[in-house]
Structures are given as C-alpha cells and as structure tokens.
C-alpha cells in the first residue's frame, strides 16, 4: 500500500521529535536545555487546571457535532481536520496533517423482511455493518433468505450446540465479543449472514453504525483471509426484541435481507500538533483521540476532540514550564478501518515511539450523561499515579488492565496506554442499558448535545490535564 507523508512548512521540529536527534545538524531550532524549575509537584499545576475554559470547549463541540457523521473521505471529516489545523495555527502550535490511504465503504441501502406464518411480511429498518475493508460483504441483488437463530452475545460458547449452518444469526451488540468477532464466529460455524441488534433499553428504535473489519489497522496479504466475508447488518434494539419474541413464540422464523455497499480508496488527513518541552524535549507524551466518528458525534467523540483542543491551548500558554514535549494526535480511520490512523503512525515511527514516548493518553467519549463510575484502562505501573490524581479531585477510579480497543495501537511496544472515562453502574448496564457502556445513543443520530454532562466533562478535562502535566515533569518511573 502506498503511504504518503506530507510536511507543512515549518514542521521540521516535529521530525526532530520523531526521528533520531543525533542525525540532525545544529540549526536555529536546536533545543535550549534549561535547568530552570518546571512543574515540580502536583500541587503546582492547579493554576493550569483552573484556566480550562468551558466556553471554548462548548464552541468546539458545537462545531464538530454540526458536521454529523465525519468518516474518512467525506467532506465532513476534511472540514473537521481543517478546523483543528486552523485552531492550532491560531495558538502558534506547530501542526502537520498526515496523509495515507484508507478504504471507505459506502452504504447503498439495506432491508430486512420478516416472513410471518400467516403469509404476511414485516419490514425492519436496518443499516449495513460497514464493509470489512477488503470484502464488501453485500448480498446478491435478489437478497438472501434463511432461518433465524438467536446466539446471544455471539461469543464462541454461544455457538456451541447450535446448528447455524446455512442460517442467519441474530446477535446482541456488546464488546464481549466486539462486532468483528461475532461475525467471524458466525462465519466459522457456517452461518450465511449476521444481524446485530443494538444495545440500550429494549424500547429504543435507534440503529447504531458499526464495522466488522477483523484486522487492526491496514490489512496485509497474510491477514486478508481473516476478514469476514458474510453479509452483516445492524438493527435497533426494539427490532431485535421483536425478533426474539417471534422466536420464543414460534420457534422457527424466516427472514430475508438485502444490503448493498461499495468501497473506495481515499486519502486520510490526520491532524497532529506538538508543544515542545524545555529540558527533555525529545521525550513526549502522546495525547490522542479519534476524530473520525459516526452519527451526530456529540459524545463520541466531539467532546474528546474539544477537550484535546482546550488542553493544547492551556499547555501552550505554559510551554516554558514543560520539561517534556506534548504531542496531540487526532486519529483518522478509527471507525471504518479499525484504528488505521494510530496503527499507521505506530508502524511508521515504532522505533522512536519506543525510545521517546513516555505515555499514551487516549481521550474518548468523556462526559456521558448519567455516567458515574470512573474506569481506567492502564498498566499497573501507572496505577499509583492514577490514584494520586483521583484523590486530588476526590474521585474513585477503578483500574483495569488495558485491552486492544480505543486506538490502543501501542499495546506491546512498552508505552503505557492510559484511557480514563466515566461509564455506568453495573446494575444500570445489566438491568436497563443492556451493556451500553457508551450510552444507548452510541454511533447514531441520537448522539446529540443533550447527551453531554457539562460538569462531568469538565471533571474529565481536569483529570486529563493533571495526568498529562504529571508525565511532563515527574521523575520516572512514577511508582
């Protein structure tokens, strides 16, 4: 695959961070090593946290969410990328827009018909699960028909003692397992198609978007066979409950479905910015989040994008006090290409990330309305610091090992991945939300500004600011 990497004028020091320092000749951009005190204790950054301005954040959220679905290759995504570049320019933050190729799927329409025993048909609204990058997974023009089989979450154990050969399976949306694995499990067991019902309350008619790409990042010739090849489709929670009731009542239900989609190769445009430290400038903290998003995008991830821009504004004001550098990355290809942007970045700069990146702080979906339980996905060596920051703001943060989600493309390099966000109580998830950890409106046109808890969002922002500034100056390791 052709990879294109273009540099903006004046972006020499970005290369300085990512490439070997010893290979650069002396020039005007050479570092000025200073022994002046920087942020030397956690208490000293309280003034920085106090400078975070919610009006700025709200301005950014309003802009990003006004673009609605911003998928790589679509004008809305390029508008978002240009906006970030412009905001960084206004702050005098050196910026680059990285370019590489991504396959973009286009949904040309999807339909499901339920064939009832009395001869009548019920049509259900649906969206195709976006193609898996290599296969388009569409049906023949005449569609396909088959017996429906409910497989719960769609994990490996859910297919045991169920004959799904030549049938169409119905699974529930969750991260246990995620969509691609549900589809792959169905394919392995001989199913001809997959229907995935949304999570959330049982009466919700919201249809979320999703992808079934099996391979993380751009596929290779060796990983092509891993891609799912059977048609897959999304329906609402209410429609899924309707199908489940039919199965409970009649035992056998037949459905017909048709979906059509195509694939195009387009240029990704991934905006990056960097604020250079004053002592160990070659070392950097990578603050990141996905820019590509589905639906109205307010919580996922306009809030995260807005938070990153506001963090950049405040840290730029205090750049003379930063011991280490801070890089801001707005990932492209997050949704349709399974973290293609972060994977491309790690592949291209693996050695230098391994040598110089201190921490990888992922910001995704902060400020979910109704959320109350803070969860951190991070390696154990970061837990002491997370606890100290939580105590600073009187917040209890539950800590778990990181997993390969949320653009965790650094898993295995040795860079600590840290993702912190508030979600819902176990009782709410189990009894009300059907495990909608990111809200029932996730990846849909219902992801609007009213789903954002402003106070909770600001609380998240303070945590991110504290975590970032800690890594810019603390003696390592932190524990």
Short mmCIF file of C-alpha atoms in Angstrom, two decimals:
data_model
loop_
_atom_site.label_atom_id
_atom_site.label_comp_id
_atom_site.label_asym_id
_atom_site.label_seq_id
_atom_site.Cartn_x
_atom_site.Cartn_y
_atom_site.Cartn_z
CA UNK A 1 0.00 0.00 0.00
CA UNK A 2 1.25 3.47 -0.84
CA UNK A 3 1.74 5.64 2.22
CA UNK A 4 2.05 9.39 1.75
CA UNK A 5 3.51 11.67 4.38
CA UNK A 6 3.47 15.39 3.68
CA UNK A 7 5.01 18.08 5.85
CA UNK A 8 3.79 21.61 6.40
CA UNK A 9 6.36 24.35 6.12
CA UNK A 10 7.97 24.96 9.47
CA UNK A 11 7.32 21.44 10.73
CA UNK A 12 10.98 20.50 11.00
CA UNK A 13 10.92 20.09 14.75
CA UNK A 14 8.11 17.50 14.50
CA UNK A 15 10.60 15.34 12.66
CA UNK A 16 13.10 16.30 15.34
CA UNK A 17 10.89 14.58 17.90
CA UNK A 18 10.11 11.50 15.86
CA UNK A 19 13.45 10.87 14.16
CA UNK A 20 16.83 10.35 15.71
CA UNK A 21 18.06 13.54 17.33
CA UNK A 22 21.65 12.73 16.61
CA UNK A 23 21.05 12.78 12.88
CA UNK A 24 20.04 16.45 12.77
CA UNK A 25 22.62 19.17 12.24
CA UNK A 26 22.73 22.19 14.50
CA UNK A 27 20.25 24.84 13.45
CA UNK A 28 18.06 27.62 14.80
CA UNK A 29 15.60 25.02 16.07
CA UNK A 30 18.20 23.31 18.26
CA UNK A 31 16.95 22.77 21.79
CA UNK A 32 17.77 25.21 24.51
CA UNK A 33 18.35 22.95 27.51
CA UNK A 34 17.28 24.71 30.66
CA UNK A 35 17.74 23.75 34.29
CA UNK A 36 15.13 26.26 35.44
CA UNK A 37 12.43 24.78 37.68
CA UNK A 38 9.40 23.39 35.87
CA UNK A 39 6.20 21.92 37.34
CA UNK A 40 7.90 20.17 40.23
CA UNK A 41 4.93 18.99 42.29
CA UNK A 42 1.37 18.00 41.57
CA UNK A 43 0.02 20.97 43.54
CA UNK A 44 1.76 23.46 41.23
CA UNK A 45 -0.46 22.77 38.25
CA UNK A 46 -3.71 23.79 39.96
CA UNK A 47 -3.50 27.18 38.29
CA UNK A 48 -3.20 25.44 34.93
CA UNK A 49 -6.31 23.36 35.63
CA UNK A 50 -8.19 26.49 36.69
CA UNK A 51 -7.51 28.06 33.28
CA UNK A 52 -9.55 25.44 31.42
CA UNK A 53 -12.46 27.32 29.84
CA UNK A 54 -15.74 25.51 29.21
CA UNK A 55 -16.89 28.15 26.73
CA UNK A 56 -14.00 27.20 24.46
CA UNK A 57 -14.88 23.53 24.81
CA UNK A 58 -18.53 24.17 24.01
CA UNK A 59 -17.56 26.15 20.91
CA UNK A 60 -15.54 23.21 19.63
CA UNK A 61 -18.24 20.65 20.46
CA UNK A 62 -20.86 22.71 18.63
CA UNK A 63 -18.69 22.84 15.54
CA UNK A 64 -17.72 19.17 15.47
CA UNK A 65 -21.24 17.90 16.16
CA UNK A 66 -22.67 20.20 13.48
CA UNK A 67 -20.72 18.16 10.91
CA UNK A 68 -22.60 15.00 11.91
CA UNK A 69 -21.05 11.78 10.60
CA UNK A 70 -17.44 12.51 9.72
CA UNK A 71 -15.97 9.47 8.04
CA UNK A 72 -12.67 9.39 6.20
CA UNK A 73 -13.12 10.55 2.62
CA UNK A 74 -16.29 12.52 3.32
CA UNK A 75 -16.29 16.36 3.25
CA UNK A 76 -17.36 16.49 6.92
CA UNK A 77 -14.19 14.74 8.03
CA UNK A 78 -11.94 17.01 6.00
CA UNK A 79 -13.75 20.03 7.45
CA UNK A 80 -13.02 18.73 10.96
CA UNK A 81 -9.37 18.15 10.12
CA UNK A 82 -9.03 21.65 8.67
CA UNK A 83 -10.68 23.12 11.77
CA UNK A 84 -8.10 21.53 14.05
CA UNK A 85 -5.27 22.72 11.83
CA UNK A 86 -6.67 26.26 11.95
CA UNK A 87 -7.13 26.20 15.73
CA UNK A 88 -3.56 25.03 16.23
CA UNK A 89 -2.33 27.76 13.90
CA UNK A 90 -4.19 30.37 15.98
CA UNK A 91 -2.39 29.04 19.05
CA UNK A 92 1.00 29.03 17.27
CA UNK A 93 1.24 25.28 17.75
CA UNK A 94 3.27 23.64 15.02
CA UNK A 95 0.95 21.40 13.06
CA UNK A 96 1.09 18.68 10.46
CA UNK A 97 -1.65 16.86 8.58
CA UNK A 98 -0.53 13.33 7.82
CA UNK A 99 -1.85 11.61 4.70
CA UNK A 100 -2.24 7.92 3.93
CA UNK A 101 -4.76 5.73 2.12
CA UNK A 102 -7.91 4.25 3.62
CA UNK A 103 -10.68 2.17 2.07
CA UNK A 104 -14.04 3.86 2.62
CA UNK A 105 -17.29 1.89 2.42
CA UNK A 106 -20.49 3.47 1.15
CA UNK A 107 -23.83 2.04 2.28
CA UNK A 108 -26.21 1.92 -0.70
CA UNK A 109 -29.20 0.65 1.26
CA UNK A 110 -30.29 -2.26 3.48
CA UNK A 111 -33.58 -4.06 4.09
CA UNK A 112 -34.84 -6.87 6.32
CA UNK A 113 -38.16 -8.65 5.84
CA UNK A 114 -39.63 -11.00 8.43
CA UNK A 115 -41.81 -13.70 6.89
CA UNK A 116 -44.71 -14.45 9.23
CA UNK A 117 -46.59 -17.73 9.35
CA UNK A 118 -49.80 -16.13 8.07
CA UNK A 119 -48.02 -15.20 4.84
CA UNK A 120 -47.58 -11.53 5.67
CA UNK A 121 -44.26 -9.71 5.88
CA UNK A 122 -42.84 -7.15 8.31
CA UNK A 123 -40.14 -4.79 7.07
CA UNK A 124 -37.49 -3.70 9.59
CA UNK A 125 -35.31 -0.64 9.24
CA UNK A 126 -31.61 -1.50 9.08
CA UNK A 127 -28.10 -0.28 8.28
CA UNK A 128 -25.42 -2.50 6.85
CA UNK A 129 -22.43 -3.20 9.04
CA UNK A 130 -19.79 -1.36 7.10
CA UNK A 131 -17.60 -3.47 4.88
CA UNK A 132 -14.53 -5.04 6.31
CA UNK A 133 -12.02 -3.17 4.14
CA UNK A 134 -11.35 -5.99 1.70
CA UNK A 135 -14.68 -7.72 1.15
CA UNK A 136 -17.78 -5.57 0.67
CA UNK A 137 -20.00 -8.28 2.22
CA UNK A 138 -23.06 -7.39 0.19
CA UNK A 139 -25.82 -9.77 -0.77
CA UNK A 140 -26.75 -10.81 -4.30
CA UNK A 141 -29.25 -8.41 -5.94
CA UNK A 142 -32.11 -10.78 -5.09
CA UNK A 143 -31.08 -10.83 -1.42
CA UNK A 144 -30.77 -13.90 0.78
CA UNK A 145 -33.30 -15.77 2.89
CA UNK A 146 -32.87 -18.15 5.79
CA UNK A 147 -33.96 -19.42 9.15
CA UNK A 148 -33.15 -17.09 12.05
CA UNK A 149 -31.12 -18.36 15.03
CA UNK A 150 -30.53 -16.28 18.18
CA UNK A 151 -26.95 -16.57 19.51
CA UNK A 152 -26.91 -14.09 22.39
CA UNK A 153 -23.67 -12.13 22.54
CA UNK A 154 -22.20 -14.10 19.64
CA UNK A 155 -19.18 -15.43 21.52
CA UNK A 156 -17.61 -18.80 20.78
CA UNK A 157 -19.57 -20.54 23.55
CA UNK A 158 -22.85 -19.11 22.23
CA UNK A 159 -22.47 -21.22 19.09
CA UNK A 160 -21.94 -24.47 20.94
CA UNK A 161 -24.78 -26.97 20.43
CA UNK A 162 -26.41 -24.62 17.89
CA UNK A 163 -26.63 -25.57 14.24
CA UNK A 164 -26.33 -22.31 12.30
CA UNK A 165 -25.14 -23.80 9.00
CA UNK A 166 -26.86 -22.01 6.12
CA UNK A 167 -28.86 -19.88 8.56
CA UNK A 168 -28.98 -16.21 9.56
CA UNK A 169 -27.91 -15.48 13.13
CA UNK A 170 -29.17 -12.75 15.45
CA UNK A 171 -26.63 -11.43 17.99
CA UNK A 172 -26.63 -8.61 20.53
CA UNK A 173 -24.23 -5.66 20.37
CA UNK A 174 -21.55 -5.68 23.06
CA UNK A 175 -17.81 -5.60 23.49
CA UNK A 176 -17.85 -9.20 24.72
CA UNK A 177 -17.06 -10.01 21.98
CA UNK A 178 -16.98 -6.97 19.65
CA UNK A 179 -18.77 -6.92 16.30
CA UNK A 180 -15.96 -8.35 14.14
CA UNK A 181 -15.59 -11.39 16.38
CA UNK A 182 -19.35 -12.04 16.42
CA UNK A 183 -19.36 -12.09 12.64
CA UNK A 184 -16.23 -14.21 12.43
CA UNK A 185 -17.69 -16.75 14.87
CA UNK A 186 -20.86 -16.93 12.78
CA UNK A 187 -18.85 -17.44 9.61
CA UNK A 188 -16.70 -20.16 11.18
CA UNK A 189 -19.85 -22.03 12.15
CA UNK A 190 -21.38 -21.86 8.68
CA UNK A 191 -23.91 -19.03 9.00
CA UNK A 192 -24.84 -17.22 5.79
CA UNK A 193 -25.44 -13.77 7.36
CA UNK A 194 -25.47 -11.90 10.68
CA UNK A 195 -28.00 -9.47 12.15
CA UNK A 196 -26.75 -7.46 15.16
CA UNK A 197 -29.33 -5.80 17.39
CA UNK A 198 -28.31 -2.59 19.13
CA UNK A 199 -27.68 -2.32 22.84
CA UNK A 200 -29.63 0.03 25.13
CA UNK A 201 -33.16 -0.02 26.62
CA UNK A 202 -35.48 -2.55 24.99
CA UNK A 203 -37.85 0.04 23.51
CA UNK A 204 -35.21 2.13 21.71
CA UNK A 205 -35.50 2.30 17.92
CA UNK A 206 -32.03 3.75 17.44
CA UNK A 207 -29.79 1.99 14.94
CA UNK A 208 -26.08 2.43 15.58
CA UNK A 209 -23.37 2.25 12.98
CA UNK A 210 -20.53 -0.24 13.15
CA UNK A 211 -17.79 -2.03 11.24
CA UNK A 212 -16.79 -5.68 11.08
CA UNK A 213 -13.19 -5.32 9.99
CA UNK A 214 -11.30 -8.14 11.65
CA UNK A 215 -7.72 -6.88 11.35
CA UNK A 216 -6.33 -3.96 13.37
CA UNK A 217 -5.10 -1.23 11.04
CA UNK A 218 -4.36 -1.78 7.38
CA UNK A 219 -4.55 -5.46 6.37
CA UNK A 220 -1.65 -7.33 4.83
CA UNK A 221 -1.69 -10.20 2.33
CA UNK A 222 -1.19 -12.55 5.28
CA UNK A 223 -4.24 -11.21 7.17
CA UNK A 224 -6.69 -10.98 4.27
CA UNK A 225 -8.08 -14.46 4.93
CA UNK A 226 -9.09 -13.33 8.43
CA UNK A 227 -11.61 -10.83 7.07
CA UNK A 228 -15.29 -11.78 7.50
CA UNK A 229 -17.00 -12.41 4.18
CA UNK A 230 -20.66 -12.90 5.04
CA UNK A 231 -23.28 -10.09 4.89
CA UNK A 232 -23.87 -8.36 8.20
CA UNK A 233 -26.49 -5.84 9.19
CA UNK A 234 -27.48 -3.59 12.12
CA UNK A 235 -30.99 -3.18 13.55
CA UNK A 236 -32.42 -1.35 16.54
CA UNK A 237 -32.83 -2.82 20.00
CA UNK A 238 -36.62 -2.69 19.62
CA UNK A 239 -36.44 -4.59 16.33
CA UNK A 240 -34.14 -7.18 17.88
CA UNK A 241 -36.50 -7.69 20.81
CA UNK A 242 -39.34 -8.16 18.32
CA UNK A 243 -37.38 -10.89 16.53
CA UNK A 244 -36.51 -12.58 19.83
CA UNK A 245 -40.18 -12.67 20.82
CA UNK A 246 -41.12 -14.22 17.49
CA UNK A 247 -38.51 -16.92 18.05
CA UNK A 248 -39.76 -17.57 21.58
CA UNK A 249 -43.34 -17.81 20.35
CA UNK A 250 -42.94 -19.80 17.13
CA UNK A 251 -39.56 -21.50 17.44
CA UNK A 252 -38.85 -21.05 13.71
CA UNK A 253 -38.68 -17.67 11.99
CA UNK A 254 -37.52 -16.95 8.44
CA UNK A 255 -36.07 -13.63 7.37
CA UNK A 256 -34.97 -12.15 4.07
CA UNK A 257 -32.37 -9.43 3.81
CA UNK A 258 -30.63 -7.42 1.16
CA UNK A 259 -27.77 -4.98 1.51
CA UNK A 260 -25.63 -3.17 -0.99
CA UNK A 261 -22.38 -1.33 -0.44
CA UNK A 262 -19.26 -0.37 -2.31
CA UNK A 263 -15.68 0.52 -1.42
CA UNK A 264 -13.49 3.43 -2.47
CA UNK A 265 -9.87 4.28 -1.64
CA UNK A 266 -9.40 7.81 -0.30
CA UNK A 267 -6.77 9.94 1.40
CA UNK A 268 -6.87 10.16 5.17
CA UNK A 269 -5.96 13.53 6.67
CA UNK A 270 -4.75 13.11 10.24
CA UNK A 271 -4.02 16.38 12.11
CA UNK A 272 -1.16 16.44 14.61
CA UNK A 273 0.32 19.14 16.80
CA UNK A 274 3.22 19.36 19.21
CA UNK A 275 4.24 21.62 22.10
CA UNK A 276 7.94 21.31 22.78
CA UNK A 277 9.35 20.92 26.28
CA UNK A 278 12.36 22.81 27.61
CA UNK A 279 14.59 20.14 29.17
CA UNK A 280 13.92 16.69 27.72
CA UNK A 281 12.22 17.82 24.53
CA UNK A 282 12.99 14.56 22.74
CA UNK A 283 10.71 12.80 25.25
CA UNK A 284 7.00 13.31 24.72
CA UNK A 285 3.52 12.45 25.96
CA UNK A 286 1.12 11.44 23.19
CA UNK A 287 -2.37 12.80 23.95
CA UNK A 288 -4.75 11.31 21.42
CA UNK A 289 -8.32 10.57 20.42
CA UNK A 290 -10.25 9.63 17.31
CA UNK A 291 -11.53 12.36 15.02
CA UNK A 292 -13.42 10.08 12.65
CA UNK A 293 -16.90 9.45 14.08
CA UNK A 294 -20.44 8.28 13.28
CA UNK A 295 -23.82 9.87 13.92
CA UNK A 296 -24.22 13.30 15.49
CA UNK A 297 -20.93 12.59 17.34
CA UNK A 298 -21.52 14.81 20.40
CA UNK A 299 -20.17 12.36 22.97
CA UNK A 300 -18.23 10.09 20.60
CA UNK A 301 -16.01 11.87 20.02
CA UNK A 302 -16.69 15.60 19.67
CA UNK A 303 -16.30 16.01 23.44
CA UNK A 304 -12.94 14.27 23.30
CA UNK A 305 -11.76 16.36 20.34
CA UNK A 306 -12.85 19.57 22.08
CA UNK A 307 -11.09 18.52 25.28
CA UNK A 308 -7.84 17.96 23.39
CA UNK A 309 -8.00 21.39 21.76
CA UNK A 310 -8.59 23.09 25.11
CA UNK A 311 -5.75 21.15 26.71
CA UNK A 312 -3.50 22.26 23.86
CA UNK A 313 -4.50 25.91 24.39
CA UNK A 314 -3.69 25.87 28.09
CA UNK A 315 -0.47 23.88 27.80
CA UNK A 316 0.74 26.21 25.04
CA UNK A 317 0.42 29.13 27.47
CA UNK A 318 2.66 27.24 29.90
CA UNK A 319 5.10 25.74 27.40
CA UNK A 320 8.10 27.36 29.10
CA UNK A 321 7.31 25.30 32.20
CA UNK A 322 7.08 21.95 30.42
CA UNK A 323 10.03 19.66 30.95
CA UNK A 324 8.96 17.22 28.21
CA UNK A 325 7.01 17.72 24.99
CA UNK A 326 3.32 17.04 24.40
CA UNK A 327 2.07 15.71 21.08
CA UNK A 328 -1.63 15.85 20.14
CA UNK A 329 -2.92 13.28 17.65
CA UNK A 330 -6.43 13.26 16.16
CA UNK A 331 -6.70 9.78 14.65
CA UNK A 332 -8.22 9.15 11.26
CA UNK A 333 -9.54 5.75 10.16
CA UNK A 334 -10.70 4.88 13.68
CA UNK A 335 -14.14 3.54 12.86
CA UNK A 336 -14.17 2.13 9.35
CA UNK A 337 -10.60 0.85 9.28
CA UNK A 338 -10.19 -0.31 12.89
CA UNK A 339 -7.64 2.19 14.19
CA UNK A 340 -5.92 2.62 10.83
CA UNK A 341 -4.55 6.06 11.71
CA UNK A 342 -2.94 5.16 15.02
CA UNK A 343 -1.69 1.85 13.57
CA UNK A 344 -0.12 3.62 10.59
CA UNK A 345 1.54 6.10 12.94
CA UNK A 346 2.95 3.39 15.21
CA UNK A 347 4.16 1.33 12.26
CA UNK A 348 5.93 4.30 10.73
CA UNK A 349 7.55 5.58 13.94
CA UNK A 350 7.81 2.42 16.00
CA UNK A 351 11.47 2.76 16.99
CA UNK A 352 11.25 6.39 18.02
CA UNK A 353 7.97 5.93 19.86
CA UNK A 354 9.58 3.05 21.72
CA UNK A 355 12.57 5.22 22.58
CA UNK A 356 10.94 8.56 23.39
CA UNK A 357 7.21 8.27 24.10
CA UNK A 358 6.59 8.45 27.87
CA UNK A 359 2.82 7.84 27.91
CA UNK A 360 -0.11 7.38 25.53
CA UNK A 361 -3.18 9.15 26.93
CA UNK A 362 -6.34 8.29 25.00
CA UNK A 363 -9.36 10.61 25.24
CA UNK A 364 -12.60 9.05 24.03
CA UNK A 365 -16.23 9.82 24.95
CA UNK A 366 -15.76 11.89 28.13
CA UNK A 367 -18.82 13.40 29.83
CA UNK A 368 -21.54 10.80 29.10
CA UNK A 369 -24.85 11.92 30.57
CA UNK A 370 -25.82 9.79 33.56
CA UNK A 371 -22.38 8.20 33.94
CA UNK A 372 -20.98 7.94 37.45
CA UNK A 373 -18.33 5.21 37.58
CA UNK A 374 -14.80 6.17 36.55
CA UNK A 375 -12.82 3.42 34.88
CA UNK A 376 -9.16 3.48 33.87
CA UNK A 377 -7.66 1.08 31.35
CA UNK A 378 -3.96 1.29 32.13
CA UNK A 379 -0.98 -0.93 33.06
CA UNK A 380 -0.23 -1.46 36.78
CA UNK A 381 2.87 0.76 36.77
CA UNK A 382 0.55 3.76 36.25
CA UNK A 383 -1.96 2.92 38.96
CA UNK A 384 -0.22 4.78 41.81
CA UNK A 385 -0.24 7.98 39.76
CA UNK A 386 -3.87 7.48 38.75
CA UNK A 387 -4.80 7.01 42.41
CA UNK A 388 -2.96 10.17 43.43
CA UNK A 389 -4.72 12.21 40.75
CA UNK A 390 -8.08 10.70 41.69
CA UNK A 391 -7.50 11.66 45.33
CA UNK A 392 -6.61 15.19 44.22
CA UNK A 393 -10.15 15.57 42.83
CA UNK A 394 -11.88 13.24 45.31
CA UNK A 395 -12.68 10.72 42.57
CA UNK A 396 -12.51 6.95 42.92
CA UNK A 397 -11.15 5.45 39.71
CA UNK A 398 -11.48 1.72 39.11
CA UNK A 399 -8.40 0.36 37.40
CA UNK A 400 -8.16 -2.47 34.89
CA UNK A 401 -5.52 -3.78 32.53
CA UNK A 402 -5.56 -2.18 29.07
CA UNK A 403 -7.08 -4.09 26.18
CA UNK A 404 -6.93 -3.68 22.44
CA UNK A 405 -9.63 -1.08 21.97
CA UNK A 406 -9.81 2.70 21.85
CA UNK A 407 -6.86 3.09 19.43
CA UNK A 408 -4.56 1.10 21.68
CA UNK A 409 -2.09 0.56 18.87
CA UNK A 410 0.86 0.80 21.27
CA UNK A 411 0.00 -2.46 23.01
CA UNK A 412 3.20 -4.47 23.02
CA UNK A 413 5.63 -1.60 22.46
CA UNK A 414 6.06 -0.88 26.15
CA UNK A 415 4.40 2.55 26.13
CA UNK A 416 1.80 2.85 28.91
CA UNK A 417 -1.67 3.25 27.42
CA UNK A 418 -3.99 5.21 29.72
CA UNK A 419 -7.68 5.65 28.96
CA UNK A 420 -9.95 7.12 31.65
CA UNK A 421 -13.68 7.78 31.34
CA UNK A 422 -16.88 7.60 33.37
CA UNK A 423 -19.47 4.96 32.50
CA UNK A 424 -22.50 3.46 34.24
CA UNK A 425 -23.01 1.25 37.26
CA UNK A 426 -23.11 -2.49 36.76
CA UNK A 427 -26.77 -2.54 37.76
CA UNK A 428 -27.64 0.14 35.17
CA UNK A 429 -25.70 -1.69 32.47
CA UNK A 430 -27.24 -5.06 33.29
CA UNK A 431 -30.86 -4.12 34.05
CA UNK A 432 -31.52 -1.01 31.96
CA UNK A 433 -28.90 -0.34 29.29
CA UNK A 434 -28.18 -3.89 28.11
CA UNK A 435 -24.45 -3.20 28.48
CA UNK A 436 -24.47 0.08 26.53
CA UNK A 437 -21.26 1.23 28.19
CA UNK A 438 -21.01 4.27 25.90
CA UNK A 439 -24.69 5.21 26.02
CA UNK A 440 -27.66 3.83 24.09
CA UNK A 441 -27.17 6.63 21.54
CA UNK A 442 -23.66 5.39 20.62
CA UNK A 443 -22.76 5.75 16.90
CA UNK A 444 -26.20 7.08 15.98
CA UNK A 445 -28.04 10.26 15.10
CA UNK A 446 -29.22 10.40 18.72
CA UNK A 447 -25.70 11.29 19.91
CA UNK A 448 -26.64 14.93 20.37
CA UNK A 449 -25.61 17.73 22.73
CA UNK A 450 -28.26 16.81 25.31
CA UNK A 451 -26.32 13.57 25.94
CA UNK A 452 -23.35 15.55 27.32
CA UNK A 453 -22.98 16.21 31.05
CA UNK A 454 -21.11 19.51 31.07
CA UNK A 455 -19.96 19.28 34.67
CA UNK A 456 -18.75 15.71 34.21
CA UNK A 457 -16.94 16.70 31.02
CA UNK A 458 -15.03 19.42 32.87
CA UNK A 459 -14.15 16.92 35.56
CA UNK A 460 -12.72 14.62 32.90
CA UNK A 461 -10.73 17.51 31.45
CA UNK A 462 -9.12 18.26 34.81
CA UNK A 463 -8.12 14.62 35.16
CA UNK A 464 -6.57 14.62 31.68
CA UNK A 465 -4.73 17.87 32.37
CA UNK A 466 -3.37 16.55 35.65
CA UNK A 467 -2.32 13.26 34.12
CA UNK A 468 -0.59 14.96 31.19
CA UNK A 469 1.30 17.55 33.19
CA UNK A 470 2.39 14.85 35.64
CA UNK A 471 4.08 12.94 32.84
CA UNK A 472 5.73 16.10 31.54
CA UNK A 473 7.78 16.54 34.70
CA UNK A 474 7.67 13.64 37.16
CA UNK A 475 10.71 11.52 37.78
CA UNK A 476 10.21 8.20 36.03
CA UNK A 477 9.07 5.58 36.76
CA UNK A 478 6.09 7.18 38.50
CA UNK A 479 5.75 4.36 41.05
#
